[in-house]
Every structure is written in C-alpha cells, then in structure tokens.
Short mmCIF file of C-alpha atoms and ligand atoms in Angstrom, two decimals:
data_model
loop_
_atom_site.label_atom_id
_atom_site.label_comp_id
_atom_site.label_asym_id
_atom_site.label_seq_id
_atom_site.Cartn_x
_atom_site.Cartn_y
_atom_site.Cartn_z
CA MET A 1 -63.00 18.79 -70.46
CA THR A 2 -63.39 15.35 -68.45
CA ARG A 3 -60.41 13.15 -69.22
CA ARG A 4 -61.60 9.58 -69.85
CA ALA A 5 -59.10 6.75 -68.59
CA LEU A 6 -59.04 3.16 -69.18
CA ILE A 7 -57.48 0.75 -66.55
CA THR A 8 -56.69 -2.76 -67.29
CA GLY A 9 -56.49 -4.66 -63.98
CA ILE A 10 -58.93 -2.28 -62.14
CA THR A 11 -59.59 -5.08 -59.60
CA GLY A 12 -56.28 -5.26 -58.36
CA GLN A 13 -54.25 -3.42 -55.54
CA ASP A 14 -52.98 -0.98 -58.06
CA GLY A 15 -55.93 -0.64 -60.23
CA SER A 16 -58.05 0.04 -57.44
CA TYR A 17 -55.78 2.68 -56.09
CA LEU A 18 -55.27 4.28 -59.33
CA ALA A 19 -59.09 4.37 -60.03
CA ASP A 20 -59.45 6.13 -56.41
CA TYR A 21 -56.81 8.45 -57.34
CA LEU A 22 -58.08 9.43 -60.91
CA LEU A 23 -61.53 9.73 -59.39
CA GLY A 24 -60.29 12.24 -56.93
CA LEU A 25 -58.94 14.18 -60.11
CA GLY A 26 -62.06 14.27 -61.95
CA TYR A 27 -61.48 11.76 -64.45
CA GLU A 28 -64.02 9.56 -65.79
CA VAL A 29 -62.53 5.88 -65.06
CA HIS A 30 -63.25 2.85 -66.89
CA GLY A 31 -62.03 -0.69 -66.16
CA LEU A 32 -61.45 -3.90 -68.32
CA VAL A 33 -62.29 -6.98 -66.23
CA ARG A 34 -62.62 -10.86 -66.85
CA ARG A 35 -66.30 -11.97 -67.58
CA VAL A 36 -66.36 -14.41 -64.75
CA ALA A 37 -65.77 -11.56 -62.41
CA LEU A 38 -68.86 -10.11 -63.40
CA GLU A 39 -70.62 -13.38 -62.01
CA ALA A 40 -68.92 -13.02 -58.30
CA PRO A 41 -68.77 -9.25 -57.86
CA GLU A 42 -68.49 -9.61 -53.70
CA SER A 43 -65.23 -11.42 -54.12
CA ARG A 44 -64.00 -10.16 -57.32
CA PHE A 45 -64.73 -6.55 -56.86
CA SER A 46 -63.82 -6.31 -53.25
CA ARG A 47 -61.14 -3.59 -53.75
CA ILE A 48 -63.38 -1.60 -55.91
CA ALA A 49 -66.62 -2.11 -54.22
CA HIS A 50 -66.61 1.67 -52.64
CA ILE A 51 -66.41 3.12 -56.15
CA LEU A 52 -68.44 0.64 -58.47
CA ASP A 53 -71.15 2.95 -58.99
CA ARG A 54 -68.85 5.55 -60.35
CA VAL A 55 -66.58 3.53 -62.60
CA THR A 56 -67.69 1.93 -65.96
CA LEU A 57 -66.83 -1.75 -66.23
CA HIS A 58 -66.21 -3.70 -69.61
CA PRO A 59 -65.80 -7.29 -69.95
CA ALA A 60 -62.92 -8.35 -71.99
CA SER A 61 -60.11 -10.73 -72.02
CA LEU A 62 -56.46 -10.05 -72.44
CA GLU A 63 -56.30 -13.30 -74.39
CA SER A 64 -58.62 -11.77 -77.16
CA TYR A 65 -57.64 -9.00 -79.33
CA ALA A 66 -61.27 -8.47 -80.63
CA SER A 67 -62.67 -8.27 -77.24
CA ILE A 68 -59.89 -5.29 -76.37
CA PHE A 69 -60.27 -3.86 -79.83
CA HIS A 70 -64.48 -3.76 -79.23
CA VAL A 71 -63.75 -1.75 -76.03
CA LEU A 72 -61.07 0.69 -77.30
CA SER A 73 -63.49 1.63 -80.45
CA LYS A 74 -66.36 2.44 -78.47
CA TYR A 75 -65.04 5.36 -76.31
CA GLU A 76 -62.35 8.22 -77.03
CA PHE A 77 -59.94 7.39 -74.24
CA ASP A 78 -57.11 10.09 -73.26
CA GLU A 79 -55.07 7.41 -70.96
CA CYS A 80 -54.90 3.80 -70.84
CA TYR A 81 -53.00 2.32 -67.86
CA HIS A 82 -52.21 -1.54 -68.85
CA LEU A 83 -51.67 -2.91 -65.39
CA ALA A 84 -53.51 -6.49 -65.71
CA ALA A 85 -51.09 -9.16 -65.47
CA GLN A 86 -50.10 -12.50 -64.15
CA SER A 87 -48.08 -11.06 -61.32
CA PHE A 88 -47.16 -13.45 -58.94
CA VAL A 89 -43.41 -14.58 -59.84
CA ALA A 90 -43.51 -17.89 -57.95
CA GLU A 91 -46.77 -18.77 -60.47
CA SER A 92 -44.68 -18.32 -63.24
CA PHE A 93 -42.25 -20.90 -62.63
CA ALA A 94 -45.08 -23.02 -61.90
CA ASP A 95 -46.84 -22.02 -65.27
CA GLY A 96 -44.68 -20.03 -67.39
CA PHE A 97 -46.65 -20.78 -70.26
CA SER A 98 -49.73 -19.00 -69.05
CA THR A 99 -47.51 -16.04 -67.72
CA MET A 100 -45.99 -15.53 -71.15
CA ASN A 101 -49.19 -15.61 -72.96
CA MET A 102 -51.33 -13.22 -70.89
CA ASN A 103 -48.14 -10.81 -70.01
CA ILE A 104 -46.77 -10.60 -73.36
CA ASN A 105 -49.65 -11.04 -76.02
CA GLY A 106 -51.97 -9.31 -73.75
CA THR A 107 -49.75 -6.16 -73.89
CA HIS A 108 -49.18 -6.81 -77.29
CA TYR A 109 -53.10 -7.03 -78.19
CA VAL A 110 -53.55 -3.60 -76.11
CA LEU A 111 -50.83 -1.86 -78.09
CA ALA A 112 -52.05 -2.93 -81.40
CA ALA A 113 -55.60 -2.01 -80.84
CA LEU A 114 -54.63 1.37 -79.65
CA ARG A 115 -52.60 2.02 -82.88
CA GLU A 116 -55.38 1.05 -84.82
CA VAL A 117 -58.15 2.84 -83.17
CA ARG A 118 -56.85 5.28 -80.58
CA PRO A 119 -53.43 6.59 -81.60
CA SER A 120 -53.70 9.55 -79.38
CA CYS A 121 -54.42 7.69 -76.26
CA ARG A 122 -51.43 7.76 -73.84
CA PHE A 123 -50.45 4.38 -72.95
CA TYR A 124 -48.68 3.44 -69.68
CA PHE A 125 -47.18 -0.09 -69.20
CA ALA A 126 -46.57 -1.69 -65.70
CA GLY A 127 -42.88 -2.51 -66.08
CA SER A 128 -41.00 -4.26 -62.95
CA SER A 129 -37.86 -4.10 -61.16
CA GLU A 130 -38.00 -8.04 -61.49
CA MET A 131 -36.52 -7.25 -65.08
CA PHE A 132 -33.44 -6.38 -63.35
CA GLY A 133 -33.15 -9.64 -61.91
CA ASN A 134 -29.53 -10.51 -61.19
CA ALA A 135 -28.75 -6.86 -61.48
CA THR A 136 -25.15 -5.95 -62.30
CA GLU A 137 -25.42 -2.51 -60.82
CA VAL A 138 -26.60 -1.44 -57.26
CA PRO A 139 -29.07 0.48 -57.06
CA GLN A 140 -30.78 -0.18 -60.21
CA LYS A 141 -31.87 2.75 -62.36
CA GLU A 142 -33.41 3.54 -66.01
CA THR A 143 -29.87 2.40 -67.85
CA THR A 144 -28.99 -0.62 -65.77
CA PRO A 145 -28.90 -3.66 -67.81
CA PHE A 146 -31.79 -6.25 -67.48
CA GLN A 147 -31.18 -9.86 -66.40
CA PRO A 148 -34.39 -11.36 -65.71
CA ARG A 149 -34.50 -14.57 -63.45
CA SER A 150 -37.91 -15.76 -63.66
CA PRO A 151 -40.66 -16.48 -66.72
CA TYR A 152 -42.46 -13.36 -64.88
CA GLY A 153 -39.45 -11.12 -65.30
CA ILE A 154 -38.57 -12.11 -68.83
CA SER A 155 -42.42 -11.52 -69.90
CA LYS A 156 -42.47 -8.04 -68.24
CA LEU A 157 -39.12 -7.40 -70.25
CA ALA A 158 -40.65 -8.21 -73.36
CA GLY A 159 -43.82 -5.87 -72.66
CA PHE A 160 -41.36 -3.10 -71.80
CA HIS A 161 -39.59 -3.76 -75.19
CA LEU A 162 -43.00 -4.06 -77.00
CA THR A 163 -44.07 -0.49 -75.68
CA ARG A 164 -40.73 0.94 -76.59
CA ASN A 165 -40.97 -0.34 -80.11
CA TYR A 166 -44.53 1.04 -80.54
CA ARG A 167 -43.08 4.56 -79.49
CA ASP A 168 -40.23 4.33 -81.73
CA ALA A 169 -41.98 2.68 -84.79
CA TYR A 170 -45.17 4.15 -84.76
CA GLY A 171 -45.04 7.43 -82.75
CA LEU A 172 -47.17 6.47 -80.03
CA TYR A 173 -47.19 8.03 -76.53
CA CYS A 174 -46.58 4.92 -75.08
CA LEU A 175 -43.85 4.26 -71.78
CA SER A 176 -43.18 2.17 -68.90
CA GLY A 177 -42.85 2.69 -65.22
CA ILE A 178 -40.36 0.40 -63.69
CA LEU A 179 -41.85 -0.10 -60.32
CA PHE A 180 -40.08 -1.65 -57.45
CA ASN A 181 -42.25 -3.75 -54.98
CA HIS A 182 -45.12 -1.81 -53.45
CA GLU A 183 -47.60 -3.17 -51.09
CA SER A 184 -50.62 -1.93 -49.11
CA PRO A 185 -53.57 -3.49 -47.13
CA ARG A 186 -55.02 -4.31 -50.68
CA ARG A 187 -51.97 -6.26 -51.35
CA GLY A 188 -52.93 -9.98 -52.78
CA LEU A 189 -52.77 -12.80 -49.83
CA GLU A 190 -49.70 -14.64 -51.40
CA PHE A 191 -47.34 -12.01 -51.71
CA VAL A 192 -44.84 -11.89 -48.98
CA THR A 193 -45.56 -8.90 -47.28
CA ARG A 194 -49.32 -9.47 -47.12
CA LYS A 195 -48.69 -13.15 -46.33
CA THR A 196 -46.71 -12.17 -43.37
CA THR A 197 -49.25 -9.40 -42.07
CA THR A 198 -52.28 -11.60 -42.31
CA THR A 199 -50.54 -14.48 -40.58
CA VAL A 200 -49.35 -12.15 -37.73
CA ALA A 201 -52.89 -10.95 -37.28
CA ARG A 202 -54.11 -14.79 -37.17
CA ILE A 203 -51.28 -15.73 -34.71
CA LYS A 204 -52.19 -12.63 -32.53
CA LEU A 205 -55.72 -13.70 -32.37
CA GLY A 206 -55.38 -17.23 -32.04
CA LEU A 207 -56.43 -18.57 -35.16
CA ALA A 208 -52.67 -19.75 -36.29
CA SER A 209 -49.44 -20.83 -34.64
CA GLU A 210 -46.90 -20.32 -37.39
CA LEU A 211 -45.74 -18.59 -40.40
CA ARG A 212 -44.25 -20.72 -43.14
CA ILE A 213 -41.89 -19.07 -45.31
CA GLY A 214 -39.13 -19.38 -47.76
CA ASN A 215 -36.10 -17.20 -47.97
CA LEU A 216 -35.52 -14.89 -45.35
CA ASP A 217 -32.41 -13.11 -46.44
CA ALA A 218 -34.15 -11.82 -49.84
CA ARG A 219 -33.83 -8.15 -50.02
CA ARG A 220 -36.65 -5.84 -51.72
CA ASP A 221 -37.29 -2.00 -52.06
CA TRP A 222 -40.84 -2.12 -50.80
CA GLY A 223 -42.90 1.02 -50.98
CA HIS A 224 -46.50 1.89 -50.63
CA ALA A 225 -48.88 1.15 -53.51
CA ARG A 226 -50.67 4.42 -53.17
CA ASP A 227 -47.64 6.37 -53.60
CA TYR A 228 -46.82 4.51 -56.79
CA VAL A 229 -50.07 5.12 -58.54
CA ARG A 230 -49.31 8.91 -58.22
CA ALA A 231 -46.11 8.26 -59.84
CA MET A 232 -47.84 6.28 -62.93
CA HIS A 233 -50.40 9.10 -63.55
CA THR A 234 -47.60 11.61 -63.38
CA ILE A 235 -45.49 9.62 -65.88
CA LEU A 236 -48.21 9.93 -68.10
CA GLN A 237 -48.15 13.82 -67.91
CA GLN A 238 -44.88 14.57 -69.25
CA ARG A 239 -44.44 16.47 -72.67
CA GLU A 240 -42.26 13.41 -74.10
CA PRO A 241 -42.90 10.00 -73.29
CA ASP A 242 -39.95 8.35 -71.25
CA ASP A 243 -39.44 5.35 -68.87
CA PHE A 244 -39.13 5.97 -65.24
CA VAL A 245 -37.56 3.85 -62.15
CA ILE A 246 -40.23 4.36 -59.15
CA ALA A 247 -38.52 2.94 -55.82
CA THR A 248 -37.87 4.17 -52.23
CA GLY A 249 -34.15 3.86 -52.72
CA GLU A 250 -34.12 1.69 -49.43
CA THR A 251 -33.96 -2.26 -49.10
CA HIS A 252 -34.95 -4.67 -46.36
CA SER A 253 -34.74 -8.47 -46.09
CA VAL A 254 -37.74 -10.75 -45.66
CA ARG A 255 -36.24 -11.25 -41.75
CA GLU A 256 -36.48 -7.70 -41.29
CA LEU A 257 -40.20 -7.91 -42.42
CA CYS A 258 -41.16 -10.38 -40.35
CA GLU A 259 -39.30 -8.79 -37.21
CA LEU A 260 -41.08 -5.55 -37.58
CA ALA A 261 -44.41 -7.27 -38.32
CA PHE A 262 -44.33 -9.30 -35.14
CA ALA A 263 -43.01 -6.64 -33.10
CA GLU A 264 -46.02 -4.44 -33.94
CA VAL A 265 -48.27 -7.04 -31.84
CA ASP A 266 -45.42 -7.50 -29.46
CA LEU A 267 -44.45 -11.17 -30.58
CA ASP A 268 -41.05 -12.37 -31.50
CA TYR A 269 -40.91 -13.57 -34.76
CA ARG A 270 -38.15 -16.22 -34.10
CA GLU A 271 -41.08 -18.33 -32.10
CA PHE A 272 -43.26 -18.30 -35.02
CA VAL A 273 -41.38 -18.45 -38.41
CA LYS A 274 -40.62 -21.61 -39.82
CA ILE A 275 -38.88 -21.94 -43.14
CA ASP A 276 -40.44 -24.26 -45.65
CA GLU A 277 -38.46 -25.34 -48.71
CA ARG A 278 -41.82 -25.24 -50.78
CA TYR A 279 -41.74 -21.43 -50.76
CA TYR A 280 -37.96 -21.20 -52.37
CA ARG A 281 -37.83 -19.89 -56.04
CA PRO A 282 -35.77 -22.03 -58.59
CA ALA A 283 -33.77 -18.83 -59.32
CA GLU A 284 -34.06 -16.39 -56.99
CA VAL A 285 -33.13 -12.45 -57.22
CA ASP A 286 -31.52 -11.71 -53.92
CA GLN A 287 -31.52 -8.30 -53.77
CA LEU A 288 -33.58 -5.13 -55.24
CA ILE A 289 -32.68 -1.75 -54.68
CA GLY A 290 -33.95 1.21 -56.84
CA ASP A 291 -32.37 4.48 -57.95
CA ALA A 292 -35.54 6.82 -58.67
CA SER A 293 -33.45 10.07 -58.92
CA LYS A 294 -34.73 10.69 -62.37
CA ALA A 295 -38.32 10.47 -61.07
CA ARG A 296 -37.43 12.94 -58.26
CA ARG A 297 -35.97 15.23 -60.47
CA VAL A 298 -38.33 15.37 -63.53
CA LEU A 299 -41.36 14.23 -61.99
CA GLU A 300 -40.88 15.91 -58.37
CA TRP A 301 -42.08 12.35 -57.10
CA GLU A 302 -41.24 11.33 -53.55
CA PRO A 303 -42.37 8.41 -51.64
CA THR A 304 -44.45 9.67 -48.70
CA TYR A 305 -44.38 6.21 -46.44
CA THR A 306 -41.43 4.80 -44.59
CA PHE A 307 -40.99 0.69 -44.69
CA SER A 308 -42.18 0.84 -41.13
CA GLU A 309 -45.25 3.02 -41.53
CA LEU A 310 -46.27 0.74 -44.32
CA ILE A 311 -45.94 -2.38 -42.26
CA LYS A 312 -47.71 -0.72 -39.46
CA GLU A 313 -50.54 0.08 -41.62
CA MET A 314 -50.78 -3.46 -43.11
CA VAL A 315 -50.67 -5.10 -39.61
CA ALA A 316 -53.53 -2.70 -38.27
CA SER A 317 -55.67 -3.59 -41.19
CA ASP A 318 -55.24 -7.57 -41.19
CA LEU A 319 -56.12 -7.06 -37.27
CA ALA A 320 -59.08 -5.45 -37.72
CA LEU A 321 -60.14 -7.72 -40.79
CA VAL A 322 -59.36 -10.93 -38.75
CA ARG A 323 -61.32 -9.61 -35.56
CA ALA A 324 -64.20 -8.80 -38.10
CA SER A 325 -64.22 -12.30 -39.33
CA ILE A 326 -64.55 -13.82 -35.91
CA HIS A 327 -67.45 -11.59 -34.35
O1 G4F B 401 -43.68 -10.76 -52.19
P1 G4F B 401 -42.80 -11.37 -53.37
O2 G4F B 401 -43.88 -12.64 -53.87
O3 G4F B 401 -42.89 -10.27 -54.38
P2 G4F B 401 -41.71 -10.37 -55.82
O4 G4F B 401 -41.42 -11.60 -56.17
O5 G4F B 401 -40.51 -9.74 -55.24
O6 G4F B 401 -42.63 -9.49 -57.07
C1 G4F B 401 -43.36 -8.73 -56.56
O7 G4F B 401 -42.57 -7.40 -56.90
C2 G4F B 401 -42.35 -7.14 -58.37
C3 G4F B 401 -41.70 -5.94 -58.36
O8 G4F B 401 -40.32 -6.20 -58.26
C4 G4F B 401 -43.52 -7.23 -59.19
F1 G4F B 401 -43.25 -7.09 -60.63
C5 G4F B 401 -44.46 -8.77 -58.93
O9 G4F B 401 -45.46 -8.64 -59.85
C6 G4F B 401 -44.46 -8.67 -57.51
O10 G4F B 401 -45.63 -7.59 -57.27
O11 G4F B 401 -41.80 -12.13 -52.76
C7 G4F B 401 -40.88 -11.06 -52.39
C8 G4F B 401 -39.32 -12.02 -51.75
C9 G4F B 401 -38.84 -13.01 -52.89
O12 G4F B 401 -37.53 -12.88 -52.85
C10 G4F B 401 -39.45 -14.17 -52.28
O13 G4F B 401 -38.51 -15.45 -52.57
O14 G4F B 401 -39.88 -12.63 -50.69
C11 G4F B 401 -39.56 -13.78 -50.98
N1 G4F B 401 -40.38 -14.95 -50.19
C12 G4F B 401 -39.60 -15.66 -49.17
N2 G4F B 401 -40.50 -16.61 -48.46
C13 G4F B 401 -41.34 -15.24 -50.14
C14 G4F B 401 -41.85 -16.19 -49.30
N3 G4F B 401 -42.31 -14.83 -51.00
C15 G4F B 401 -43.69 -15.24 -50.95
N4 G4F B 401 -44.29 -14.77 -51.85
N5 G4F B 401 -43.96 -16.26 -49.99
C16 G4F B 401 -43.32 -16.41 -49.15
O15 G4F B 401 -43.47 -17.54 -48.52
#
C-alpha cells in the first residue's frame, strides 16, 4: 500500500530534499505551506518547482492549532516530518519571541493534533546540535548534556522535550533527529556556507569585491542535506521510537570553509574576507562535532559526501546560478 507522508517546511532545504527522497521511494507526499507562499509560488516554491505536480500542498499556519488539526484530520498520514521552524540562529537573538512561538508552540500544536486525530502516525522532530551549545563533552552524542546558547537552541530543546514527553506520556511513536549542520546548493543565503559560496561566485564573476563575515574561528560539523534526509526517513522506520545524533564526525572552522571555497575559483580568501562585527553573535557556540556512532550501528547510516565535495558542489552551483543571472 502507498505510504502517505506529511512534511512541514516542505519548501525549505531539508523539506525539498526529503520530498524528493520520499517520492523516489513511492510515497504520496503532502506538505504544509503558508498561505502567503501560494501567492508567490515562483519565489516561495523554487526548491520544489520540479516536483510541484507530484506533491499535495495544504495552506496552514504553525501559529494556528485549528489549521494543523484540519489538515491532519483530512488524510490518514503514516508519517509526519516536522521540519518547519525559524531556523536562523542569529535571527533568534534579534527576535527571540517569534522564534519561541513558532518553534515551541508550532511543535506542540502538531503533536497535540496528532494525538487527537492521528495517534498511529509516526512523528519526526527536527532537533538540532544547537541544543548542545556550550557542550561539556567532545564529540557530542545522544547522552551529552544540553547547554543551549541561543533562543533558537532553547526553543529546539523545548521541542525535543515535548516530543519525548508525548512518547512517554501518551505512547505516540514520536522521536527526534539531533542533526548537526547540513548544507547544500539549496541552503538559504544567510547561512555561512551558502553566504560564502554565493559571494565567491559573485566575486569571481566581477559582481562583488569582498565577503563580510563574523567569527572565522567558529567550528562546525558540516554534512550534506541529501545524506541527512535519508537519515530522517531511516530513523522513522525503526521498530521502537528513539532519538539519534546525525553528524559526519569532522569539524572545520569558518576560516577553512572560506579558504576552500575561494580556492575552488583560484582565489586567496585573505584578499577578500573582511571581518564585520555585525555578524558576531551575542553568545557563540565555538565548536560542534558530532558522534553518530549509534546511527552508524543501529541505522547503518553513513554520510556519503566529504566536506570538500560539499563545498565544491555548492561553489559550482552558485557559479552556474550567478552566470545565468547575468546572461
Ligand atoms: O551557518 P550558520 O548561521 O549556522 P548555525 O548557527 O550553526 O546553525 C545552523 O545549524 C544548526 C545545527 O547545529 C541548525 F539547527 C540551525 O537551524 C542552522 O541550520 O553559522 C555557522 C557558524 C556560526 O558559528 C556563526 O557565528 O558560522 C559563524 N559565522 C561567522 N560569520 C557566520 C558568519 N554565520 C552566518 N550566518 N553569517 C556570517 O557572516
């Protein structure tokens, strides 16, 4: 029988790759989208333009329990991937209230509606390595204590605990993936990897002269989003619900990212990168590195992209996009 999945955040990087992946597995894929998105499909649906005729989109708002309840009661969903969130850490310092509302209440609404109308639907929550924050253990794994350093990290930790609580209290099949940073050519332009690769392409093609950036010494465990959505699906296929860390196990600095991305187009990053205090965060997470040995053992999940392959693909894609925009 065809399995039916609902993805919140289907228009984002992860939602779009997950939709591609689930369609490839023969799923019937549905997505929750904001009503405003339906009015500007060219820009809002750019990541799912190639599959628009194969997915069913439902207007709903994570601020409205009623709208989520309505969609969940209309179809018998087998799986629900809750990816929608305010996911930009810097923005969570600028407007912590919106981040909290959307990320905590939005998650609670989906869980509460599932409990009410679809208690047999499996639920995936997009947890984050930002929950580890100022981690006391290196590398971080499922048992590492959480010490979030941003309103975003705090909101994700609340979503993680809500998900656990619905599992313990009501016996729902719900769990969290604790995903470390994952990037791709579909990454939003404000995140440091995509900001770097798109600016590298613009500099190479004569449209920009510098890259203004914040903390070059921050270190992250960067994987490819394509590998990570595969993990999301596998996590939800286990007999018992459980939480998993998904990471590459390697950490690189923002400086190394710049060095690599500029070298792809034969430029020296030191000539173009300018430090700009505006991009520093009030509280930084200096280093993240994940230990995904549980996922490797239980899920037999492995990342397939190296850091340099990821950056190479992103630079090549941005060069092609910038070239197309000037011709
Ligand atoms: O690319 P970033 O903005 O990602 P960040 O904050 O690590 O969060 C991402 O990964 C999380 C998983 O751990 C997700 F949960 C979250 O939703 C998001 O996807 O920043 C990465 C690092 C930070 O240390 C930041 O301070 O890069 C540093 N950085 C230095 N200059 C910069 C910049 N980040 C951005 N966005 N822009 C800069 O100019």
